[in-house]
PDB file of C-alpha atoms in Angstrom:
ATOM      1  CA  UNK A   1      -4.137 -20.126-131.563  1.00  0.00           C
ATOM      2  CA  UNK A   2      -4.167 -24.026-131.256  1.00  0.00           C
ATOM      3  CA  UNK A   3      -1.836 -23.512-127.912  1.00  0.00           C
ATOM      4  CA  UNK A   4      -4.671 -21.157-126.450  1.00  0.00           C
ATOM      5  CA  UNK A   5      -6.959 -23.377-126.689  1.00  0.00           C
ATOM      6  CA  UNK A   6      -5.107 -26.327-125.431  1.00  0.00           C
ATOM      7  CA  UNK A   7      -4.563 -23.942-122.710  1.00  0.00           C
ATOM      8  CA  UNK A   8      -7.984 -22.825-122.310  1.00  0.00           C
ATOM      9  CA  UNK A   9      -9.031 -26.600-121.784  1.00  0.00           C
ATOM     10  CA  UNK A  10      -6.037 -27.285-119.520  1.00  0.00           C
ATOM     11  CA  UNK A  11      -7.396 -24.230-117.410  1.00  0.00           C
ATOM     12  CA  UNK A  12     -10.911 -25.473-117.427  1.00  0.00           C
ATOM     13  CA  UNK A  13     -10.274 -28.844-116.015  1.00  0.00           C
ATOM     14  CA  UNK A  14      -7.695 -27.127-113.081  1.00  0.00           C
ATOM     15  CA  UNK A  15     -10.825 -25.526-112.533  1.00  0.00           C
ATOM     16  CA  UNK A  16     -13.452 -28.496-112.488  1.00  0.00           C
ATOM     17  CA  UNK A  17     -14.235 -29.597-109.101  1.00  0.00           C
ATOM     18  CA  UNK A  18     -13.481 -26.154-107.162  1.00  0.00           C
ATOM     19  CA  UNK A  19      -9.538 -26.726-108.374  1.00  0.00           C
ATOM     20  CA  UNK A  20      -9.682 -30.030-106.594  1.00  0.00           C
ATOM     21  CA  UNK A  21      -7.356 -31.710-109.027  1.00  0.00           C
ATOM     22  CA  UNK A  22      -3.540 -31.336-109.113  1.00  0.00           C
ATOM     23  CA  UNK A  23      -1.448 -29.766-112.160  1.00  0.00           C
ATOM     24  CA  UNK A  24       0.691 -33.181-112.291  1.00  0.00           C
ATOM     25  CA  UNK A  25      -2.895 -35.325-113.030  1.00  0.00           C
ATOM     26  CA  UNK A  26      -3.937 -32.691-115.397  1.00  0.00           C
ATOM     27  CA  UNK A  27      -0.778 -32.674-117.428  1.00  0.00           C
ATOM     28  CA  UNK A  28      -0.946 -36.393-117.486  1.00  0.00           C
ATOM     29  CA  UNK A  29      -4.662 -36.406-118.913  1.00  0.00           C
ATOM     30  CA  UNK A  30      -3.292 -33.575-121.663  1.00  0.00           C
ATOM     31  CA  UNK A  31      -0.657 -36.023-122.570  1.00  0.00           C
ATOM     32  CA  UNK A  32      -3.141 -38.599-123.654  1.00  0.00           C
ATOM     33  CA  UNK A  33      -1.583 -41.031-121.737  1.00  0.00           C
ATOM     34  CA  UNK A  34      -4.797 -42.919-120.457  1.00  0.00           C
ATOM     35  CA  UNK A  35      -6.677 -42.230-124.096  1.00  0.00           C
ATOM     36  CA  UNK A  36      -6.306 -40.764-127.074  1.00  0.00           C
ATOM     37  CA  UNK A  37      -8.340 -37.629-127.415  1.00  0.00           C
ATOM     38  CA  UNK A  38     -11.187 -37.802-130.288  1.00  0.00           C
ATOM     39  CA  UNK A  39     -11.328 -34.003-130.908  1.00  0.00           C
ATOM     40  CA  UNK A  40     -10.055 -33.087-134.669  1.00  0.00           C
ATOM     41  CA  UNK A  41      -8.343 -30.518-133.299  1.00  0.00           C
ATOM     42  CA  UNK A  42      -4.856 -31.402-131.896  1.00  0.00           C
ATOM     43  CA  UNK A  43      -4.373 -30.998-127.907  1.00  0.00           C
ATOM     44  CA  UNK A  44      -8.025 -30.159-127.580  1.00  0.00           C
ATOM     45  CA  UNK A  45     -10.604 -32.293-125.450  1.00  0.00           C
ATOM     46  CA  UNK A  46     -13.024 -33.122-127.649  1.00  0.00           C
ATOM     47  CA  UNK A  47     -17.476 -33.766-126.214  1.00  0.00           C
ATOM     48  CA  UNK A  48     -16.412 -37.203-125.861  1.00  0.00           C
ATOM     49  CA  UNK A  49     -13.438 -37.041-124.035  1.00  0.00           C
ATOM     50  CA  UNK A  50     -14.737 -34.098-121.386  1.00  0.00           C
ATOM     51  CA  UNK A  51     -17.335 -37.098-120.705  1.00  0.00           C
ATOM     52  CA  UNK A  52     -14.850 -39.928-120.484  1.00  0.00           C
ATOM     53  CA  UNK A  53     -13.114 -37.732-117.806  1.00  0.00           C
ATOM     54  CA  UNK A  54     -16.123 -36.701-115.805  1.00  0.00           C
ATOM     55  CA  UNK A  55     -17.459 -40.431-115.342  1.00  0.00           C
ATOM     56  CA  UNK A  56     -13.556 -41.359-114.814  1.00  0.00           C
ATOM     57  CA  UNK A  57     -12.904 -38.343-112.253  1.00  0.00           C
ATOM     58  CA  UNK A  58     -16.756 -38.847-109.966  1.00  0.00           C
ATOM     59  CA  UNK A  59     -16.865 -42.711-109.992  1.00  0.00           C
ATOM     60  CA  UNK A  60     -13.321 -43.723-109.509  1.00  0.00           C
ATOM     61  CA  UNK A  61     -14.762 -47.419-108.848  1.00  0.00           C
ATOM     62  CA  UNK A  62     -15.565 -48.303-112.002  1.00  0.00           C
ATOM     63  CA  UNK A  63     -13.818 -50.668-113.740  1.00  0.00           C
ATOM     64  CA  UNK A  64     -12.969 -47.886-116.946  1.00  0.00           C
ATOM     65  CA  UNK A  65     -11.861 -45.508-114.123  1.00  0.00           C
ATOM     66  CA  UNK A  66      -9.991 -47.299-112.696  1.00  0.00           C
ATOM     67  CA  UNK A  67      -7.721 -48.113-115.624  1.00  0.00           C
ATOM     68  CA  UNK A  68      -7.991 -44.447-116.634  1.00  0.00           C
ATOM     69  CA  UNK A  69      -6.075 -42.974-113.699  1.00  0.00           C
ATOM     70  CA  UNK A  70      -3.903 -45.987-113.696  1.00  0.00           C
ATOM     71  CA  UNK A  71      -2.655 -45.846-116.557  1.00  0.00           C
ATOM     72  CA  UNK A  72      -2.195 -42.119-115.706  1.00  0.00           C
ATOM     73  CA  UNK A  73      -0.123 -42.498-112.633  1.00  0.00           C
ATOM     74  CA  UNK A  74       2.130 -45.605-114.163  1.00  0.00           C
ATOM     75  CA  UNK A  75       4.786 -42.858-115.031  1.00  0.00           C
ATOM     76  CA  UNK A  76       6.376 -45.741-117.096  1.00  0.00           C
ATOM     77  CA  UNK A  77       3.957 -47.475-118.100  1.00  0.00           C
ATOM     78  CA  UNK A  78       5.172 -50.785-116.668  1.00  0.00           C
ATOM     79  CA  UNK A  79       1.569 -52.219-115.302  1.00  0.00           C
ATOM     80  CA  UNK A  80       2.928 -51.294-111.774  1.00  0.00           C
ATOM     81  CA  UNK A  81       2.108 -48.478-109.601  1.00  0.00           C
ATOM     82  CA  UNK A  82       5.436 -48.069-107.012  1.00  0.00           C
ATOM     83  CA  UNK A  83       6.105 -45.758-104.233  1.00  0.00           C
ATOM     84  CA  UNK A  84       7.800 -43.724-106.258  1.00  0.00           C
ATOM     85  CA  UNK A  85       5.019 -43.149-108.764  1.00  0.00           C
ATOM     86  CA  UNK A  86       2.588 -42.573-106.180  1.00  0.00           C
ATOM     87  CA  UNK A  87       5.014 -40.426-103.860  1.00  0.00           C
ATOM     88  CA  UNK A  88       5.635 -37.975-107.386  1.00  0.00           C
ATOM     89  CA  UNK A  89       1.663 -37.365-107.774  1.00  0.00           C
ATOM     90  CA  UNK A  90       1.400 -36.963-103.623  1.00  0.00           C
ATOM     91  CA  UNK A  91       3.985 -34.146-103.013  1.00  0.00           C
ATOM     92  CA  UNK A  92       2.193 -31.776-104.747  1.00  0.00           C
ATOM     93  CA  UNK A  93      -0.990 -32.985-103.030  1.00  0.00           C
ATOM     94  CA  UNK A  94       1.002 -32.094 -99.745  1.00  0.00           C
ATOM     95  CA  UNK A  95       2.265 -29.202-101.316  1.00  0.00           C
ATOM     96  CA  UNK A  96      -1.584 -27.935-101.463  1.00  0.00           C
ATOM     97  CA  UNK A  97      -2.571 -29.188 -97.833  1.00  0.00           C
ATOM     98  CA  UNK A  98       0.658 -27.012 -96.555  1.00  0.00           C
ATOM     99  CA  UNK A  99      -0.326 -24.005 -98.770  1.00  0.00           C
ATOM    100  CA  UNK A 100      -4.216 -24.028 -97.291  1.00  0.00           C
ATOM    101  CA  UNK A 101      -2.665 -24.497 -93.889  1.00  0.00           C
ATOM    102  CA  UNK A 102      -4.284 -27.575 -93.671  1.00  0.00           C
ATOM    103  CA  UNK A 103      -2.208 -30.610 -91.382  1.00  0.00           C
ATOM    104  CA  UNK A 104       0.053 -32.133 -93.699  1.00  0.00           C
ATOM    105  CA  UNK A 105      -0.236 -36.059 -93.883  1.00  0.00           C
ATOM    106  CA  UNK A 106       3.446 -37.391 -94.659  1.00  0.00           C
ATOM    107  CA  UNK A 107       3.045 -39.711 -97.406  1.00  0.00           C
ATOM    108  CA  UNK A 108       4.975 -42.486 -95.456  1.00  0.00           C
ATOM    109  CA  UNK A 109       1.746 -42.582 -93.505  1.00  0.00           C
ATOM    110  CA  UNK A 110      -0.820 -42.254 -96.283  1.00  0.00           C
ATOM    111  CA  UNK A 111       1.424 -45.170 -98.454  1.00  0.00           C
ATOM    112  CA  UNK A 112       0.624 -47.747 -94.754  1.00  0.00           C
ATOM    113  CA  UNK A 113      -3.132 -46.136 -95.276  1.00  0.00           C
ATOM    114  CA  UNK A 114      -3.267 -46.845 -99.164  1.00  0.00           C
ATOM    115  CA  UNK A 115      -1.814 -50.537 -98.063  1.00  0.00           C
ATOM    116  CA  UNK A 116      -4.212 -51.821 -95.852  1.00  0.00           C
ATOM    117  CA  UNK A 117      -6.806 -50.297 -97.847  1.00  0.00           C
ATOM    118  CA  UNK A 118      -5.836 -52.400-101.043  1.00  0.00           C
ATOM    119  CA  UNK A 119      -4.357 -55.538 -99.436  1.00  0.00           C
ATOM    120  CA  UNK A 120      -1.986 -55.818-102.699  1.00  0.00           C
ATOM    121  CA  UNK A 121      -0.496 -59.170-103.227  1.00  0.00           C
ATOM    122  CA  UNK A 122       2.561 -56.637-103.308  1.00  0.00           C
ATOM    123  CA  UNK A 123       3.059 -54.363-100.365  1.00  0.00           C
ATOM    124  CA  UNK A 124       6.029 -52.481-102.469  1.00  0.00           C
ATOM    125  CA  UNK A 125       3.957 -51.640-105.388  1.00  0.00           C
ATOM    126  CA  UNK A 126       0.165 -52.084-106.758  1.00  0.00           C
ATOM    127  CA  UNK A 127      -0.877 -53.619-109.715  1.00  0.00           C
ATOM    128  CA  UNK A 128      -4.601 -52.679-111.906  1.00  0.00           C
ATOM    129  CA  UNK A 129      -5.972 -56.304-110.518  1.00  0.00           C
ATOM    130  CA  UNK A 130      -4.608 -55.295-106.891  1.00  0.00           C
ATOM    131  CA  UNK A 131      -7.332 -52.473-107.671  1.00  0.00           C
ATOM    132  CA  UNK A 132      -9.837 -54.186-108.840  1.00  0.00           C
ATOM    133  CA  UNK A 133     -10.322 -56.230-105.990  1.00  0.00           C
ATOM    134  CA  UNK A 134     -10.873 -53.956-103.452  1.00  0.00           C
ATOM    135  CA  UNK A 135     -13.800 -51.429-103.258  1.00  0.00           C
ATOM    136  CA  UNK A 136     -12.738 -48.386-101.981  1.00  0.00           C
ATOM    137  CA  UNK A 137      -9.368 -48.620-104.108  1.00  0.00           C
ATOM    138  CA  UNK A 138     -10.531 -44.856-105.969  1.00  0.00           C
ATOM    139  CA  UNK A 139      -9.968 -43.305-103.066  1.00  0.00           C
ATOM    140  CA  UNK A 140      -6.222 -43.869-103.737  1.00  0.00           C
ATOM    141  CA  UNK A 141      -6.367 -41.462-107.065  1.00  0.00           C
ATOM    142  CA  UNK A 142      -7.882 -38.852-104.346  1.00  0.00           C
ATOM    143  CA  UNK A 143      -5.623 -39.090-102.363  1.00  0.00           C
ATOM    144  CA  UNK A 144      -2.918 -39.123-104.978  1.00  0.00           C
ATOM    145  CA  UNK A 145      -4.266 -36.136-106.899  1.00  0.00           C
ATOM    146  CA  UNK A 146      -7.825 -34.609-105.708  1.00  0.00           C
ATOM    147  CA  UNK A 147      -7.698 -32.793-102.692  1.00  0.00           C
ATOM    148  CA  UNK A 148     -11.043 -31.527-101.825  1.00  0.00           C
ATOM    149  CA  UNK A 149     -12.076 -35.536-102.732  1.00  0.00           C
ATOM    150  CA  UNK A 150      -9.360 -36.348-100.480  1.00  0.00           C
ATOM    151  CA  UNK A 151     -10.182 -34.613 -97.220  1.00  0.00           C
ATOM    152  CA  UNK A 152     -13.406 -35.480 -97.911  1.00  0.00           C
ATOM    153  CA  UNK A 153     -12.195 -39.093 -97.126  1.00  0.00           C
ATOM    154  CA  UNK A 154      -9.921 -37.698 -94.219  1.00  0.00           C
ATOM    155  CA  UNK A 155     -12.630 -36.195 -92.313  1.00  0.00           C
ATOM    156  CA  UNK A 156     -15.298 -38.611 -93.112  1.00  0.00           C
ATOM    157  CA  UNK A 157     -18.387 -36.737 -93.251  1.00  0.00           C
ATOM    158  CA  UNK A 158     -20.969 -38.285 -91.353  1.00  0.00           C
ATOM    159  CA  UNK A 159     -23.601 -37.432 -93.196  1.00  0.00           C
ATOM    160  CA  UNK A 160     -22.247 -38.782 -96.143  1.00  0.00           C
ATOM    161  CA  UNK A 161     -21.412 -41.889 -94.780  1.00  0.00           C
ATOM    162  CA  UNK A 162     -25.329 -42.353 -93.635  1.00  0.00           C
ATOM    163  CA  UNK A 163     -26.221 -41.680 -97.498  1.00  0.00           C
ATOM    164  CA  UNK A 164     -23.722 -44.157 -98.418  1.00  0.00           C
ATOM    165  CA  UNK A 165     -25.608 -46.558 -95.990  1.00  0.00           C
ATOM    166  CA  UNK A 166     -28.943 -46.201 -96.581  1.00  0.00           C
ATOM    167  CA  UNK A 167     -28.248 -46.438-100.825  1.00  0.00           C
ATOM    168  CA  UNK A 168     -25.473 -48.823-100.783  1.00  0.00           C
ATOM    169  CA  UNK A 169     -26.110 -49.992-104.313  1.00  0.00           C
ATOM    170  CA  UNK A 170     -25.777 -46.253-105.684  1.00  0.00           C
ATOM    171  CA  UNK A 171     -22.313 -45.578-107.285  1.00  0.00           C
ATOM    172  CA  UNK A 172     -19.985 -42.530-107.169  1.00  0.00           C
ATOM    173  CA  UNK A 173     -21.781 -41.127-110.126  1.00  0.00           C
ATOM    174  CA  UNK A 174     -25.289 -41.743-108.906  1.00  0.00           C
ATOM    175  CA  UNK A 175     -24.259 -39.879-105.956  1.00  0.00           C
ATOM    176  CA  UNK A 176     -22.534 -37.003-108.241  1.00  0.00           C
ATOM    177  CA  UNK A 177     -25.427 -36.643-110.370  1.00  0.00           C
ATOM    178  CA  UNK A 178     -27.625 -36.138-107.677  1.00  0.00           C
ATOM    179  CA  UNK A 179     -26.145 -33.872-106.171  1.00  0.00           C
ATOM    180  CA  UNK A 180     -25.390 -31.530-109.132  1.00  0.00           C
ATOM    181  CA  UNK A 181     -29.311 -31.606-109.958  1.00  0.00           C
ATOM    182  CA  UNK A 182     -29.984 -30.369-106.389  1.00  0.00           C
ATOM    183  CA  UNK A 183     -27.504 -27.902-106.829  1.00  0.00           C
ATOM    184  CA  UNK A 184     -28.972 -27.312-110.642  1.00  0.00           C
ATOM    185  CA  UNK A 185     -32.377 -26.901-109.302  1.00  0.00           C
ATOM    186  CA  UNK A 186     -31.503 -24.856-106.376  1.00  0.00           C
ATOM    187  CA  UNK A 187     -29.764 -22.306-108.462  1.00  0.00           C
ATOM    188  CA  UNK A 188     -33.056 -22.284-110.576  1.00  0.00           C
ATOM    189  CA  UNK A 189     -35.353 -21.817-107.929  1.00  0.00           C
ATOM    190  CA  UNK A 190     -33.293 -18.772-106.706  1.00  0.00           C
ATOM    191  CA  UNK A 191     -32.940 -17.263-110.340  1.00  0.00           C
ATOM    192  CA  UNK A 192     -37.042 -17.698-110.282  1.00  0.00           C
ATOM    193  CA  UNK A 193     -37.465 -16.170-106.795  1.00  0.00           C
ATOM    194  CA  UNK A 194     -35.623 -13.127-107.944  1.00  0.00           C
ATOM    195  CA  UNK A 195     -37.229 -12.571-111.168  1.00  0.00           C
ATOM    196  CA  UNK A 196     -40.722 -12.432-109.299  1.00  0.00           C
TER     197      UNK A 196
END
């Protein structure tokens, strides 16, 4: 019974985000390699943790994120993220882009991208400070493990970009949470319209 449910959780966060994270991420979070679940129940995500993740998966800027998914790529857990690491989490990434027929970014060219994004002191691997530094280092976990956050970033939605503008001091979770009360109150609205 204890499996099912570890199951049942693992299932529930392949689904968060329209499946937008990979299986490779999610086995890394089930591992308790970037904390230590506070559920009772072995394996299971407790309240607490289900929280930790959502503020670590839609504001990947914040300092707490960012050691979160860190700590979850560092396959060895040397304080280094190298190619290798970040090529391991990316092929299935690519794997997915090929699969919805989308055009495949070879991760030679993302790892130049994810480069000159960070400016690490580095170029052959990144360190947590290299990520600190530099604003728009959680896009890198997208692009390492969340695709629909990913393409997102590829296609740069303009109208995103103008929200982004006119709130500049809004996070990633600001953002989130507005959005999912639109959404919220939306689907409300519509339940009310057809109930007369």
């Amino acid at each position: 019974m204890q499996q099912l449910d570890e199951e049942e959780d693992i299932n529930k966060i392949l689904r968060y985000g329209n499946h937008s994270l990979t299986y490779r991420i999610v086995d890394r979070v089930f591992s308790q390699v970037p904390r230590k679940f506070t559920s009772m129940t072995e394996g299971k995500m407790g309240y607490e943790d289900f929280v930790y993740f959502i503020l670590s998966e839609e504001d990947k800027s914040s300092e707490p994120s960012l050691e979160y998914w860190f700590k979850c790529i560092d396959l060895d857990g040397n304080g280094i993220l190298t190619t290798n690491e970040m090529q391991f989490f990316y092929e299935e990434q690519l794997h997915r882009m090929e699969c919805m027929a989308q055009e495949p970014v070879l991760f030679e060219d993302i790892l130049c991208q994810m480069i000159d994004m960070i400016g690490p002191e580095n170029e052959t691997y990144f360190t947590l400070r290299d990520l600190k530094k530099c604003k728009l280092s959680g896009n890198i976990f997208n692009i390492l493990f969340n695709l629909n956050k990913f393409m997102a970033f590829e296609t740069r939605d303009p109208f995103l970009i103008r929200q982004e503008r006119e709130n500049p001091t809004l996070t990633e979770w600001d953002r989130f949470a507005h959005r999912e009360y639109i959404r919220l109150s939306m689907e409300e609205d519509g339940e009310d319209a057809s109930n007369g």
